[in-house]
XYZ file of C-alpha atoms in Angstrom:
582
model
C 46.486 -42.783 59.898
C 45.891 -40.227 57.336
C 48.601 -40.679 54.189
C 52.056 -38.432 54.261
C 52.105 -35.603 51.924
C 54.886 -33.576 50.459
C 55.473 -29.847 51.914
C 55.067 -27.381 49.854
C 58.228 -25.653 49.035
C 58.635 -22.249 48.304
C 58.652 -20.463 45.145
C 60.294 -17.612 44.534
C 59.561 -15.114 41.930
C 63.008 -15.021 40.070
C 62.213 -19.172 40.256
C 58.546 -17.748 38.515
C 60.244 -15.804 36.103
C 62.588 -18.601 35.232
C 59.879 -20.939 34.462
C 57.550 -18.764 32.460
C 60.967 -18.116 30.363
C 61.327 -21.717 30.015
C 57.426 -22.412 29.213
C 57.813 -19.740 26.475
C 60.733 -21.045 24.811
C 59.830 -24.427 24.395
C 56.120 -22.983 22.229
C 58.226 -20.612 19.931
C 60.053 -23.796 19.281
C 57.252 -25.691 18.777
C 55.790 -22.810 16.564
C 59.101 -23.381 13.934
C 58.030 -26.815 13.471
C 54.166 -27.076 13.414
C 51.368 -24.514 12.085
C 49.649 -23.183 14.910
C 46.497 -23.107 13.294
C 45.598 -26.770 13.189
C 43.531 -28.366 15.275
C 46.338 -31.398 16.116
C 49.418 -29.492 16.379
C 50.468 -30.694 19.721
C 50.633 -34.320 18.419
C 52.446 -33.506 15.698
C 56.381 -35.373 15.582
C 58.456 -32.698 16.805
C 61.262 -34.184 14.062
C 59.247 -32.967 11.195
C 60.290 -31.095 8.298
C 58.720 -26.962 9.372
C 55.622 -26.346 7.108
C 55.423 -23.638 4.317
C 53.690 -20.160 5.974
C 50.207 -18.784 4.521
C 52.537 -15.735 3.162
C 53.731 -18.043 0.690
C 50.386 -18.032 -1.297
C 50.573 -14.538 -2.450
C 53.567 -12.258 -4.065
C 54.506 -9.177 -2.342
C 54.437 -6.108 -4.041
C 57.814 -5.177 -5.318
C 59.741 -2.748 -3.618
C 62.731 -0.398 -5.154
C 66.049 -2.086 -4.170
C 64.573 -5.060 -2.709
C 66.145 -8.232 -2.681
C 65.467 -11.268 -5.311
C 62.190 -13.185 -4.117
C 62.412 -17.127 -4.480
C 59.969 -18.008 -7.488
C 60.361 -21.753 -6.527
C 56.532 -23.383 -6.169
C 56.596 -23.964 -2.614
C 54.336 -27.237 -0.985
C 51.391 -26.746 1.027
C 50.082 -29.019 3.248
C 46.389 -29.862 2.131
C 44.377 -28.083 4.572
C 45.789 -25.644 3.177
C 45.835 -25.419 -0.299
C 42.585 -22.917 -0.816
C 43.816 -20.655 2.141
C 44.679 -16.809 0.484
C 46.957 -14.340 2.947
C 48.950 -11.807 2.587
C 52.663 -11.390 3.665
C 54.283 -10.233 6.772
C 56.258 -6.649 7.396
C 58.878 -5.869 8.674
C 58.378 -3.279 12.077
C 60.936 -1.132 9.924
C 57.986 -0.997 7.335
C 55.618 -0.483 9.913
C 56.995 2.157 11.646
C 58.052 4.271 8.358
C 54.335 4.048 7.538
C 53.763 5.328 11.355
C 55.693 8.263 10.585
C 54.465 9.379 7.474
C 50.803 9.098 8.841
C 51.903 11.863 10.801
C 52.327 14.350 8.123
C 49.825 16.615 7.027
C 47.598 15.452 4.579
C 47.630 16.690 1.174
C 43.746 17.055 0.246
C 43.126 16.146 -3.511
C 40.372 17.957 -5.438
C 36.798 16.705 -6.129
C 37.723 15.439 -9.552
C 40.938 12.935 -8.208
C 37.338 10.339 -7.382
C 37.256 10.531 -11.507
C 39.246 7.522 -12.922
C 41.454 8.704 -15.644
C 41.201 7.182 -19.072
C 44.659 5.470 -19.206
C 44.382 4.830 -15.599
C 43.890 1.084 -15.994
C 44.570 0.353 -19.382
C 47.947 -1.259 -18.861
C 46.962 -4.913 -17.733
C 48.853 -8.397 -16.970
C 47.972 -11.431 -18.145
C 46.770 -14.184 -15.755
C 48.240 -17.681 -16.204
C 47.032 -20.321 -18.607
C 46.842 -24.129 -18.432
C 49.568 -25.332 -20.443
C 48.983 -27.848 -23.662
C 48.731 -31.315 -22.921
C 47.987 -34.903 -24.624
C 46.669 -37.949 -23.429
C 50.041 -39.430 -23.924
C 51.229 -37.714 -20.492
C 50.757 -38.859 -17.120
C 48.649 -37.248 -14.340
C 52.381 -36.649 -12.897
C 53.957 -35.013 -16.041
C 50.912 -32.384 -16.544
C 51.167 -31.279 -13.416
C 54.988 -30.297 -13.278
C 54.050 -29.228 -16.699
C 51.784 -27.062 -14.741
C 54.387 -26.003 -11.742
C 56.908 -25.096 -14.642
C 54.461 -22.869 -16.260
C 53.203 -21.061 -13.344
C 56.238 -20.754 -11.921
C 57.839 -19.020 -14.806
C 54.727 -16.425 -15.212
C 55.406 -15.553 -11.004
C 58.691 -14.731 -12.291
C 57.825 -13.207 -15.490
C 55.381 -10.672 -13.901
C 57.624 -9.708 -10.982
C 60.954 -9.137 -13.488
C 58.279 -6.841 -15.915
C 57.071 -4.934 -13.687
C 58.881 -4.908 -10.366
C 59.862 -1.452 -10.227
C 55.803 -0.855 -10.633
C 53.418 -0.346 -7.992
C 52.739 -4.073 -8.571
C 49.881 -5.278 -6.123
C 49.156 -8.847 -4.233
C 48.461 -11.345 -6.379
C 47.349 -14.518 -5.857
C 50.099 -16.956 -6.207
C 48.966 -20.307 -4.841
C 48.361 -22.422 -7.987
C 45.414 -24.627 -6.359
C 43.245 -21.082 -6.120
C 43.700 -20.998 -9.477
C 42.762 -24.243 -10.734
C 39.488 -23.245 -9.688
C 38.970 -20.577 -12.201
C 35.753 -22.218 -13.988
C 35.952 -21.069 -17.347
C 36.642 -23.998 -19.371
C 33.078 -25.646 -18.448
C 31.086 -22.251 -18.596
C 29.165 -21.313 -21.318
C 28.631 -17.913 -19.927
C 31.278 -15.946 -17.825
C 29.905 -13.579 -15.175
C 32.533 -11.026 -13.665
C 31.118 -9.483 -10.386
C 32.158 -6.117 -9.911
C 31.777 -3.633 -6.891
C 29.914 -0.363 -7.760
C 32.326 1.748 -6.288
C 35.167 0.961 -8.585
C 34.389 -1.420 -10.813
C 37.317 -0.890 -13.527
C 39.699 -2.259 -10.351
C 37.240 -5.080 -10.130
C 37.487 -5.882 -13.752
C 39.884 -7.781 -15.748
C 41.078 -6.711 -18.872
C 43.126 -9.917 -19.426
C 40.213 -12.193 -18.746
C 37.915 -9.892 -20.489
C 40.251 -10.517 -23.915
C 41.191 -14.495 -22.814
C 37.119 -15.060 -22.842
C 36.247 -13.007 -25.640
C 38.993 -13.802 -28.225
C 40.333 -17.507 -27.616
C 37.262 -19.220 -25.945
C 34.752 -17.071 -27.589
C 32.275 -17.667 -25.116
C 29.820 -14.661 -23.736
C 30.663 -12.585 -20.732
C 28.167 -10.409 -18.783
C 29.363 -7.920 -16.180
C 27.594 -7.515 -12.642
C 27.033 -3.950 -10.907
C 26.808 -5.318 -7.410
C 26.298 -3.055 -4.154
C 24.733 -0.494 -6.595
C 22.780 0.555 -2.933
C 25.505 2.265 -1.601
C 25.875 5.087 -4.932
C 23.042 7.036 -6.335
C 21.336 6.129 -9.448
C 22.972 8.736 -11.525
C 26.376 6.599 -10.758
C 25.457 3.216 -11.605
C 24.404 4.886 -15.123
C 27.269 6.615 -16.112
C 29.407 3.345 -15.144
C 27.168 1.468 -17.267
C 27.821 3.732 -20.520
C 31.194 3.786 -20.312
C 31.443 0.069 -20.071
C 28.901 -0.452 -22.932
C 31.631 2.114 -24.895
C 35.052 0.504 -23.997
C 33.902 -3.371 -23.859
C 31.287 -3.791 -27.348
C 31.374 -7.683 -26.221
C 30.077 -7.078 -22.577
C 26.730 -7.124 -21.466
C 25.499 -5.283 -18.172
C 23.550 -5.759 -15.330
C 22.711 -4.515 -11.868
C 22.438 -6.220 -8.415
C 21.748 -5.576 -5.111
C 20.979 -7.615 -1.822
C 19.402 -4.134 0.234
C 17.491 -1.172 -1.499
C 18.821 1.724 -2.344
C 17.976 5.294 -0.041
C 15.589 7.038 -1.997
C 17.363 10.300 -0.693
C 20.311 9.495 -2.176
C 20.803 11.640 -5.358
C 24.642 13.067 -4.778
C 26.664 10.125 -3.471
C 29.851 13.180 -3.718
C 28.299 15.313 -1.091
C 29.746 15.348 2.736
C 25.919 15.053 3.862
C 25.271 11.969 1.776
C 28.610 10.273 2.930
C 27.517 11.393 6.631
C 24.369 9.565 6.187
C 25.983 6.604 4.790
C 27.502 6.317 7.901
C 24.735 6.756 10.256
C 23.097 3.689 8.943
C 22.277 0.596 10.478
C 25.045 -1.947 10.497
C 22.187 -4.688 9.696
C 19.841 -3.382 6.897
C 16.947 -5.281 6.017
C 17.338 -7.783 3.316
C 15.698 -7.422 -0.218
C 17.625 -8.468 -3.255
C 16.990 -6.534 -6.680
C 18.320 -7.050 -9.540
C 17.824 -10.917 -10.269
C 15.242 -10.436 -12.511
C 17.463 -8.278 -14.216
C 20.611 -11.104 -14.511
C 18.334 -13.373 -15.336
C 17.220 -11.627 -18.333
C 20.087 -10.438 -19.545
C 21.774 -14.306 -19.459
C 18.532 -14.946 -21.484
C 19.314 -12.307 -24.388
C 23.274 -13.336 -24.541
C 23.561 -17.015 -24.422
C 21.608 -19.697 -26.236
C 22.992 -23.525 -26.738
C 21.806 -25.967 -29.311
C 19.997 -28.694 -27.887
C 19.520 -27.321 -24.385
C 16.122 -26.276 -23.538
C 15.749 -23.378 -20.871
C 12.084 -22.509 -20.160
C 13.790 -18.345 -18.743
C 10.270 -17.676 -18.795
C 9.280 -20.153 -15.673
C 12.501 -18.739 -13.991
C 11.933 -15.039 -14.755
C 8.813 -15.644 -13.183
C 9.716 -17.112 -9.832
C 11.073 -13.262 -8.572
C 7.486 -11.005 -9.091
C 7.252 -10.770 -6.375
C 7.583 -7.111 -5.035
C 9.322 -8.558 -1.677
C 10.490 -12.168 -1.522
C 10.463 -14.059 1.390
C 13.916 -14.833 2.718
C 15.188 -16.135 6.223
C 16.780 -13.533 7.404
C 18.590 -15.783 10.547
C 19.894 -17.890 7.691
C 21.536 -14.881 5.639
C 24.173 -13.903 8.596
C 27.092 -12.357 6.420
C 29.514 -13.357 9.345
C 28.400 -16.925 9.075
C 31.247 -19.201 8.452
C 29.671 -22.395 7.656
C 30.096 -24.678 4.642
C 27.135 -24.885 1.954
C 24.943 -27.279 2.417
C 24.072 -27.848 -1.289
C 24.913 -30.743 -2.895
C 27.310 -28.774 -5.181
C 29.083 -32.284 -7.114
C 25.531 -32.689 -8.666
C 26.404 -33.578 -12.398
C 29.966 -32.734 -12.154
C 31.828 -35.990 -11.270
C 32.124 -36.867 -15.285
C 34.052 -33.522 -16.155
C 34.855 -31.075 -13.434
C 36.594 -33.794 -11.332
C 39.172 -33.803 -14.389
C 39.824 -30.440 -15.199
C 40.799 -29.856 -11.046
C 43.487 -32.308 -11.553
C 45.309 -32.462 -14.728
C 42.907 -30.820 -17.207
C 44.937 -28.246 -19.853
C 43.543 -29.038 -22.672
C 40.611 -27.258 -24.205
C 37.284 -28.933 -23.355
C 33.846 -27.960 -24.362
C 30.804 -26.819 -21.384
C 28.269 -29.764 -20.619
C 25.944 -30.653 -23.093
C 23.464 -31.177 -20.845
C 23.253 -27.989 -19.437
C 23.943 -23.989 -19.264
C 26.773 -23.439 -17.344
C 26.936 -19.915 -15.601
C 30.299 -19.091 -14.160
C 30.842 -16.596 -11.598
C 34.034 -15.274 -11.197
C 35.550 -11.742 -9.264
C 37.590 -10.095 -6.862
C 37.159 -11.388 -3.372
C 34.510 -9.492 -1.382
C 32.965 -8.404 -4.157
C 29.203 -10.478 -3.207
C 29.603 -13.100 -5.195
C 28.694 -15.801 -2.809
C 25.670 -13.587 -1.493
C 24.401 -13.277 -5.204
C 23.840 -17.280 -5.567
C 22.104 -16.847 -2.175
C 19.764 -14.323 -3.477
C 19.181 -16.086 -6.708
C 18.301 -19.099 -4.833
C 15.827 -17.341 -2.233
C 17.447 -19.264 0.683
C 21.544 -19.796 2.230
C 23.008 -22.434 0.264
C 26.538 -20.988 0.305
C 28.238 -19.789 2.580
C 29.097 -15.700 2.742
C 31.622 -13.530 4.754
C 32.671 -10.039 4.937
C 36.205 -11.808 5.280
C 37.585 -11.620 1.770
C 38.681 -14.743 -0.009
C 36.014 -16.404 2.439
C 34.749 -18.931 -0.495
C 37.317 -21.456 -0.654
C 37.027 -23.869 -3.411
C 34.287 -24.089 -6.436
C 30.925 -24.245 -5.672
C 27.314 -26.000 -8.084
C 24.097 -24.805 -7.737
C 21.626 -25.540 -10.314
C 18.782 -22.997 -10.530
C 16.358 -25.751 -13.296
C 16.699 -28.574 -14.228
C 19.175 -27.868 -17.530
C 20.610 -24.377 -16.199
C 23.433 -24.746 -13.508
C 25.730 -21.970 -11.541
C 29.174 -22.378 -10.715
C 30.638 -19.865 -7.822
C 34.925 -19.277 -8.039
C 36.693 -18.393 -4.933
C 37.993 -14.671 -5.304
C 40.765 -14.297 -7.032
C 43.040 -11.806 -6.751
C 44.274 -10.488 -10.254
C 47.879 -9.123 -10.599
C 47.474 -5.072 -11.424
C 49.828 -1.891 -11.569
C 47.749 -0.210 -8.138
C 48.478 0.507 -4.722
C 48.260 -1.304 -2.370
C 46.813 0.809 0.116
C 43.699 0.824 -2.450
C 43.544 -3.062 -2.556
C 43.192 -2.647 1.731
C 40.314 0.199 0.993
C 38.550 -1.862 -1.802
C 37.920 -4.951 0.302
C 40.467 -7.206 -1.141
C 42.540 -7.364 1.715
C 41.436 -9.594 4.567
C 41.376 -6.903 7.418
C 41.873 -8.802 10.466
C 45.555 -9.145 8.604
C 46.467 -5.597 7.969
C 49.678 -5.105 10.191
C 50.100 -1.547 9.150
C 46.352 0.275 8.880
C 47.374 4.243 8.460
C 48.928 4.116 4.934
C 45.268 2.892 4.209
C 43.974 5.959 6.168
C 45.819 8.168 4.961
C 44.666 7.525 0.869
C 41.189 7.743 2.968
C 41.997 10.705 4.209
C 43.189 12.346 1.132
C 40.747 11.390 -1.524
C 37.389 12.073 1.253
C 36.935 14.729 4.130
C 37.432 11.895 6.194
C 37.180 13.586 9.615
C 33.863 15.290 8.863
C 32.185 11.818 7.519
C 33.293 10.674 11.073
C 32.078 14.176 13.141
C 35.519 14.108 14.942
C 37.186 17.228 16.297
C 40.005 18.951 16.485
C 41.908 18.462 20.421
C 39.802 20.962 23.047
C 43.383 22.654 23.644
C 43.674 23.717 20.351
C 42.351 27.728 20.158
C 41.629 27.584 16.099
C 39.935 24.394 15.423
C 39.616 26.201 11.751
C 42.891 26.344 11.594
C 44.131 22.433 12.982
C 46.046 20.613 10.005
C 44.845 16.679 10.119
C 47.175 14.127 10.077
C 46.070 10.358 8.827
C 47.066 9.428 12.773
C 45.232 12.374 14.357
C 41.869 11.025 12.680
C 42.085 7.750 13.978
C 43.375 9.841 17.497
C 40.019 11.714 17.491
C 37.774 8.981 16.740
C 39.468 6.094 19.244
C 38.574 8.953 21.872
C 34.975 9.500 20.280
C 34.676 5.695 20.293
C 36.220 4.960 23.161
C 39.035 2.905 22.202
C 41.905 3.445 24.725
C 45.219 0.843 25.570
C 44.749 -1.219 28.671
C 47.766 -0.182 30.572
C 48.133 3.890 29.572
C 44.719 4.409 28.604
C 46.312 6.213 25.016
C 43.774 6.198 22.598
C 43.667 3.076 20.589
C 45.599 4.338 17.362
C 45.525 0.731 15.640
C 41.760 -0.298 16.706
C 40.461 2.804 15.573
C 42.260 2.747 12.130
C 40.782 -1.050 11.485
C 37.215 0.230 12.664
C 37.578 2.874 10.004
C 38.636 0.415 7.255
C 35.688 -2.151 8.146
C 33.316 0.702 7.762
C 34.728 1.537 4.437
C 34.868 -2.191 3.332
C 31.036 -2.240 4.643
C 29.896 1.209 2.531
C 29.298 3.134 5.717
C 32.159 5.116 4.621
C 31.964 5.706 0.711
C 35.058 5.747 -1.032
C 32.893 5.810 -4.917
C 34.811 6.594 -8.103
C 33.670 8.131 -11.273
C 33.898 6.989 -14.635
C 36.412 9.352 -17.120
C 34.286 12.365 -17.410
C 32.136 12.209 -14.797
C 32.812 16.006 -13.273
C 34.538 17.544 -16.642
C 32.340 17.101 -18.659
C 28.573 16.924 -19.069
C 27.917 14.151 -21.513
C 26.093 11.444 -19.148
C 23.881 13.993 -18.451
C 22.951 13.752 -22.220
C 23.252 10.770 -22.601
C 20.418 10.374 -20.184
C 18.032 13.011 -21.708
C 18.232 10.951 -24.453
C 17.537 7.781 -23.079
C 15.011 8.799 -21.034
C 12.990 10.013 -24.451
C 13.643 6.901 -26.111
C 11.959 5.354 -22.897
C 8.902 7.532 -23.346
C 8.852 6.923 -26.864
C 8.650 2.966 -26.747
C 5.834 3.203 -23.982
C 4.001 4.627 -26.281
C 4.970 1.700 -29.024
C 3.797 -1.045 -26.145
C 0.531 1.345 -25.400
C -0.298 0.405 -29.382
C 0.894 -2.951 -29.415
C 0.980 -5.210 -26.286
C 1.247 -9.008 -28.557
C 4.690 -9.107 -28.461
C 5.822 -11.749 -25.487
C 8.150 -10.026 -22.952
C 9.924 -13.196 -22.155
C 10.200 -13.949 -26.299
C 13.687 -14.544 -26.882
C 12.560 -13.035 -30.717
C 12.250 -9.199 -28.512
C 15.021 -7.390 -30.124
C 13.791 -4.049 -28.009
C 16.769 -4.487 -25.393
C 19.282 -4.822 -27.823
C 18.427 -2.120 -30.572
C 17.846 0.285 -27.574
C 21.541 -0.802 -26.367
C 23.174 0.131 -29.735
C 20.989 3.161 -30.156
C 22.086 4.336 -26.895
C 25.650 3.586 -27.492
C 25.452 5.334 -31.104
C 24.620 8.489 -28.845
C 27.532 7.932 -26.579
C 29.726 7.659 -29.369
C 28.291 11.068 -30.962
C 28.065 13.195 -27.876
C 32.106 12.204 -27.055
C 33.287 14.961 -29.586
C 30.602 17.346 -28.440
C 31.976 17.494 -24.641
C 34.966 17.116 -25.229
């Protein structure tokens, strides 16, 4: 006799309705109690304390009339500690932004892509480790620590809240991993395309003055601007920082075509490129060589000349199915290597001033997130030992590598400096994780204004307008034209895709495609680079005539003063020709 079963009853839809209402009820309150994004949430005791939200790592930017923030260092549960994100707005702030992405844009002249000379001279200082004695316990240095960080949070936002006062990073742990103290060397990675935002005045003085340790700057991306560019950036650094050495880097070459990185054709065949270019780093040689001519330590032997040697080769062999830059995977270096008797320490309670390894050269990488860092260890190494993301603030927590024996490299997560900018630059410079940008046109709209955005991306005006000469863009008609160019409609309306297209714009700009490059002071009024490079192009020919008489001299001798007396004889003419274009 077959078993009795239970007839179905029916189910209404009101009684369908009811339940989903239910079902969605109980997970938003789950969500007040738990973080969604771990892996065991649904275990979790339902009685616990709610956790701290990933806005709490970073400081808004300070808003006219806006209410007191809470300065008080907030916990965060482990997992978390390293994680960088922005904070939340309000749909009031959204939709204000909405509307004024609907105004006409007001076009700035060629020259606005010229930084001005006071422009980022105002800086704020980053926070210190606080004094500390072996007297104190591991507990007492570290509310030593709170105390002190706290009170700079609190410090900076009181100075300057009625500034256009960026994101900064605000989660202490981030910032424990600033590797200064150990390095012998400090190497700031900057992006090409505006690489006085992507470098720190406060650090530059903090390294130079109190630790007196060298500091080289990095050009990195220098593919994506012409040649002309990267040397006018490099004479004005060599003018306004005397203690800063330069040098150039790139993972791809650059387009020979490329001479006027300015001009609407060049930016339209920026944008035509492949998303995947074929990998070929240059410029290690050139790090290399200038870490060689800046830093040397007593009693540490490093044979530059074995290592210099390793990259002449004209195209080094490199796995390109390891170097995915959306790969998410941990290194697999063994990155502790020689670090357990020191670094260990100065993670957890270490203010004191301590001295680099004896052992070896410390190199210490530091920068803005998404500037390449992580993808310059991985060129510099020939193979994917850490990991790299077009996601900014993708490196987490410090990172060893040793390139010899004696001569070690130590990658920072990105750090993201407090500055007077805003913030609709920080979205356009990469520093702000895309996937979390709630509110995409204000972003657009500086775009918009500083490049002829809509002919880079060969949209049109709407086919019912008569005078397409005539059409005034808006930030939101852009991204209108190109969601139908692309594609990109809603699911239920089929609208064009307002909010997809804007964040497919922005990931083009954070990827170069669409070049937003500015200009050192003097770039367009003036005509002294162009000197300056007459005249370093005949001191050039001059000493290849010198090496034609004399070839004895050793180019890897660390005795070749040729680098450095062409350096100050170059900067001498800087100095000369200021007066003269002026």
């Amino acid at each position: 006799m077959p078993p009795k079963t239970h007839r179905k009853k029916p189910f209404s839809g009101k009684q369908k309705k009811q339940q989903l209402y239910e079902k969605n009820a109980k997970k938003q309150e789950m969500a007040t109690f738990v973080d969604p994004s771990s892996f065991d949430y649904l275990q979790r005791d339902m009685n616990a304390k709610p956790r701290s939200t990933l806005a709490d790592n970073f400081v808004p930017a300070v808003r006219k009339n806006a209410t007191t923030v809470d300065f008080q260092q907030k916990l965060v549960s482990d997992d978390k500690k390293l994680v960088s994100v922005f904070e939340r707005l309000s749909g009031q702030e959204i939709e204000t932004e909405k509307l004024k992405s609907m105004k006409p844009l007001k076009r700035l002249p060629k020259d606005c892509m010229e930084i001005k000379p006071d422009e980022y001279s105002e800086y704020i200082e980053f926070p210190k480790r606080p004094t500390w004695t072996y007297d104190m316990t591991k507990e007492q240095v570290e509310k030593q620590e709170i105390e002190s960080f706290n009170n700079w949070v609190k410090a900076v936002e009181e100075t300057y809240g009625g500034e256009q006062l960026s994101w900064f990073e605000r989660n202490l742990e981030v910032w424990r991993q600033l590797v200064l103290e150990i390095s012998d060397v400090i190497l700031i990675v900057m992006d090409i395309r505006n690489p006085l935002l992507h470098f720190p005045r406060s650090l530059y003085k903090y390294v130079t003055h109190k630790l007196k340790r060298k500091i080289i700057g990095i050009f990195n991306k220098v593919d994506l601007v012409s040649e002309f560019t990267v040397f006018a950036w490099k004479k004005y650094f060599e003018e306004e920082f005397p203690n800063l050495r330069i040098a150039t880097f790139s993972c791809f070459p650059r387009d020979p075509n490329l001479i006027d990185d300015t001009a609407t054709y060049a930016l339209k065949t920026q944008m035509k490129r492949p998303k995947r270019r074929y990998y070929h780093a240059q410029g290690v040689k050139n790090i290399l060589s200038v870490c060689r001519d800046t830093v040397s330590k007593p009693g540490v032997h490093v044979d530059w000349k074995a290592i210099i040697a390793r990259y002449d080769e004209d195209n080094p062999k490199h796995d390109d199915s390891e170097d995915d830059s959306e790969n998410d995977d941990d290194s697999d270096t063994g990155s502790m290597d020689g670090l357990d008797d020191e670094f260990s320490k100065i993670l957890e309670i270490t203010g004191k001033e301590i001295n680099p390894h004896t052992d070896y050269l410390t190199l210490g990488l530091v920068g803005h997130p998404n500037v390449g860092k992580s993808s310059l260890i991985n060129s510099i190494m020939r193979r994917t030992v850490v990991s790299a993301s077009r996601t900014p603030g993708h490196t987490k927590h410090f990172q060893t590598i040793h390139i010899a024996e004696n001569l070690r490299l130590c990658d920072s997560p990105g750090l993201v400096f407090p500055a007077l900018i805003p913030r609709a630059l920080q979205i356009v410079s990469g520093m702000y994780p895309i996937a979390q940008v709630q509110e995409p046109y204000s972003a657009i709209r500086y775009l918009a204004e500083h490049i002829a955005l809509e002919k880079v991306l060969s949209v049109t005006p709407p086919e019912d307008w008569e005078k397409s000469e005539e059409y005034v863009w808006t930030a939101w008609s852009i991204c209108e034209e190109f969601a139908e160019q692309r594609g990109f409609h809603t699911a239920k309306a089929a609208r064009p895709d307002v909010y997809r297209a804007a964040n497919t714009i922005l990931r083009l700009t954070a990827d170069g495609r669409i070049l937003l490059s500015f200009k050192p002071p003097g770039f367009f009024s003036s005509t002294k680079y162009e000197k300056l490079r007459v005249i370093e192009a005949d001191l050039n020919r001059d000493n290849e005539d010198d090496d034609d008489d004399d070839n004895s001299q050793d180019e890897y001798d660390p005795g070749n003063t040729y680098t450095r007396q062409n350096l100050l004889i170059t900067k001498g003419g800087f100095s000369a020709l200021l007066s003269d274009s002026e």
